[in-house]
Amino acid sequence: MKIYTKTGDSGSTSLFGAGRVSKDNMRVQAYGEVDELNSLVGLARSISDSKTQALDDILGRIQDRLFVIGSMLATPQEAALYTTIPHLAKEDILFLEVAMDKLSAQMSHLHSFILPGGHPL
């Protein structure tokens, strides 16, 4: 099975169940950003170890929800398929808030913004 279709070579792409749009459409840009974030979360998970199992579990659930967000963005609400795809729920937001509170409690007090660097994880 090929992983490319060549149907986007003219600068357009298909939405899930609802025709084609330009590849520079805001919707396509949005789910592209979500895909990139999901890749970075996957990278973090790939370099975690047994000491960070709880974090890996949280990140795994976040990745799952990012796929849901991507499918919601790729499926216009007016498309018949929109009602059949998974959607975010209030429980997803609550999960993130609880996870952030739990992880924040383990950190020392921050006095400045966190700059990327140091250990890859």
Short mmCIF file of C-alpha atoms in Angstrom, two decimals:
data_model
loop_
_atom_site.label_atom_id
_atom_site.label_comp_id
_atom_site.label_asym_id
_atom_site.label_seq_id
_atom_site.Cartn_x
_atom_site.Cartn_y
_atom_site.Cartn_z
CA MET A 1 0.00 0.00 0.00
CA LYS A 2 1.38 3.40 -0.96
CA ILE A 3 1.50 6.13 1.68
CA TYR A 4 0.95 8.88 -0.88
CA THR A 5 -1.95 9.52 -3.24
CA LYS A 6 -0.63 12.23 -5.58
CA THR A 7 -4.09 13.84 -5.35
CA GLY A 8 -2.60 16.87 -3.59
CA ASP A 9 -0.03 17.71 -6.23
CA SER A 10 -2.20 20.58 -7.52
CA GLY A 11 -2.11 22.35 -4.14
CA SER A 12 -5.37 21.07 -2.71
CA THR A 13 -6.23 18.34 -0.23
CA SER A 14 -9.32 16.41 0.79
CA LEU A 15 -11.19 17.04 3.98
CA PHE A 16 -12.76 14.04 5.67
CA GLY A 17 -16.17 13.61 4.06
CA ALA A 18 -16.43 17.10 2.62
CA GLY A 19 -14.61 17.88 -0.61
CA ARG A 20 -11.30 19.60 -1.23
CA VAL A 21 -9.63 22.78 0.04
CA SER A 22 -6.38 24.59 -0.66
CA LYS A 23 -3.40 23.28 1.28
CA ASP A 24 -2.92 26.78 2.71
CA ASN A 25 -6.45 26.73 4.16
CA MET A 26 -6.49 27.65 7.87
CA ARG A 27 -8.14 24.32 8.71
CA VAL A 28 -5.32 22.38 7.04
CA GLN A 29 -2.72 24.54 8.75
CA ALA A 30 -4.40 23.92 12.10
CA TYR A 31 -4.43 20.13 11.83
CA GLY A 32 -0.87 20.25 10.51
CA GLU A 33 0.16 22.09 13.68
CA VAL A 34 -1.65 19.48 15.79
CA ASP A 35 0.19 16.72 13.89
CA GLU A 36 3.53 18.42 14.58
CA LEU A 37 2.70 18.72 18.26
CA ASN A 38 1.74 15.05 18.32
CA SER A 39 5.12 14.20 16.78
CA LEU A 40 6.95 16.15 19.49
CA VAL A 41 4.92 14.43 22.20
CA GLY A 42 5.83 11.11 20.58
CA LEU A 43 9.51 12.10 20.62
CA ALA A 44 9.29 12.88 24.33
CA ARG A 45 7.67 9.51 24.95
CA SER A 46 10.36 7.71 22.94
CA ILE A 47 13.13 9.00 25.20
CA SER A 48 11.34 8.49 28.49
CA ASP A 49 12.31 5.62 30.78
CA SER A 50 10.82 3.57 33.60
CA LYS A 51 11.31 6.49 36.02
CA THR A 52 8.93 8.58 33.92
CA GLN A 53 6.17 5.98 33.40
CA ALA A 54 3.50 8.23 34.93
CA LEU A 55 4.50 11.02 32.53
CA ASP A 56 4.46 8.58 29.61
CA ASP A 57 0.91 7.56 30.51
CA ILE A 58 -0.19 11.20 30.54
CA LEU A 59 1.56 11.91 27.25
CA GLY A 60 -0.02 8.83 25.67
CA ARG A 61 -3.47 10.06 26.56
CA ILE A 62 -2.60 13.52 25.26
CA GLN A 63 -1.49 11.97 21.96
CA ASP A 64 -4.80 10.13 21.68
CA ARG A 65 -6.72 13.35 22.26
CA LEU A 66 -4.54 15.18 19.71
CA PHE A 67 -5.65 12.60 17.13
CA VAL A 68 -9.25 13.41 18.06
CA ILE A 69 -8.58 17.13 17.64
CA GLY A 70 -6.98 16.46 14.25
CA SER A 71 -9.95 14.45 13.05
CA MET A 72 -12.33 17.17 14.25
CA LEU A 73 -10.33 19.77 12.34
CA ALA A 74 -10.19 17.61 9.20
CA THR A 75 -13.97 17.04 9.22
CA PRO A 76 -16.20 20.07 8.69
CA GLN A 77 -19.18 20.19 11.04
CA GLU A 78 -21.57 20.20 8.09
CA ALA A 79 -20.17 16.88 6.82
CA ALA A 80 -22.36 13.87 7.54
CA LEU A 81 -19.32 12.07 8.99
CA TYR A 82 -18.80 14.73 11.68
CA THR A 83 -21.29 13.08 14.03
CA THR A 84 -19.56 9.70 13.67
CA ILE A 85 -16.02 10.73 14.62
CA PRO A 86 -14.77 10.92 18.24
CA HIS A 87 -15.04 14.32 19.91
CA LEU A 88 -13.41 15.96 22.90
CA ALA A 89 -15.34 15.89 26.16
CA LYS A 90 -15.27 17.92 29.35
CA GLU A 91 -13.45 14.96 30.94
CA ASP A 92 -10.54 15.55 28.55
CA ILE A 93 -10.11 19.10 29.85
CA LEU A 94 -10.42 17.92 33.45
CA PHE A 95 -7.77 15.24 32.80
CA LEU A 96 -5.34 17.90 31.51
CA GLU A 97 -6.00 20.21 34.45
CA VAL A 98 -5.47 17.42 37.00
CA ALA A 99 -2.31 16.26 35.20
CA MET A 100 -0.91 19.80 35.07
CA ASP A 101 -1.65 20.34 38.77
CA LYS A 102 -0.04 17.01 39.68
CA LEU A 103 3.08 17.64 37.61
CA SER A 104 3.34 21.27 38.71
CA ALA A 105 3.28 20.20 42.36
CA GLN A 106 6.42 18.12 41.70
CA MET A 107 8.35 21.08 40.29
CA SER A 108 10.22 23.76 42.17
CA HIS A 109 8.73 27.25 42.01
CA LEU A 110 9.40 28.92 38.68
CA HIS A 111 10.89 32.41 38.69
CA SER A 112 11.17 32.80 34.92
CA PHE A 113 10.00 31.27 31.67
CA ILE A 114 11.30 27.84 30.77
CA LEU A 115 13.63 27.87 27.78
CA PRO A 116 14.01 24.73 25.68
CA GLY A 117 17.33 23.02 26.23
CA GLY A 118 19.22 20.70 28.49
CA HIS A 119 17.99 17.12 28.48
CA PRO A 120 15.91 16.20 25.41
CA LEU A 121 12.98 15.02 27.56
#
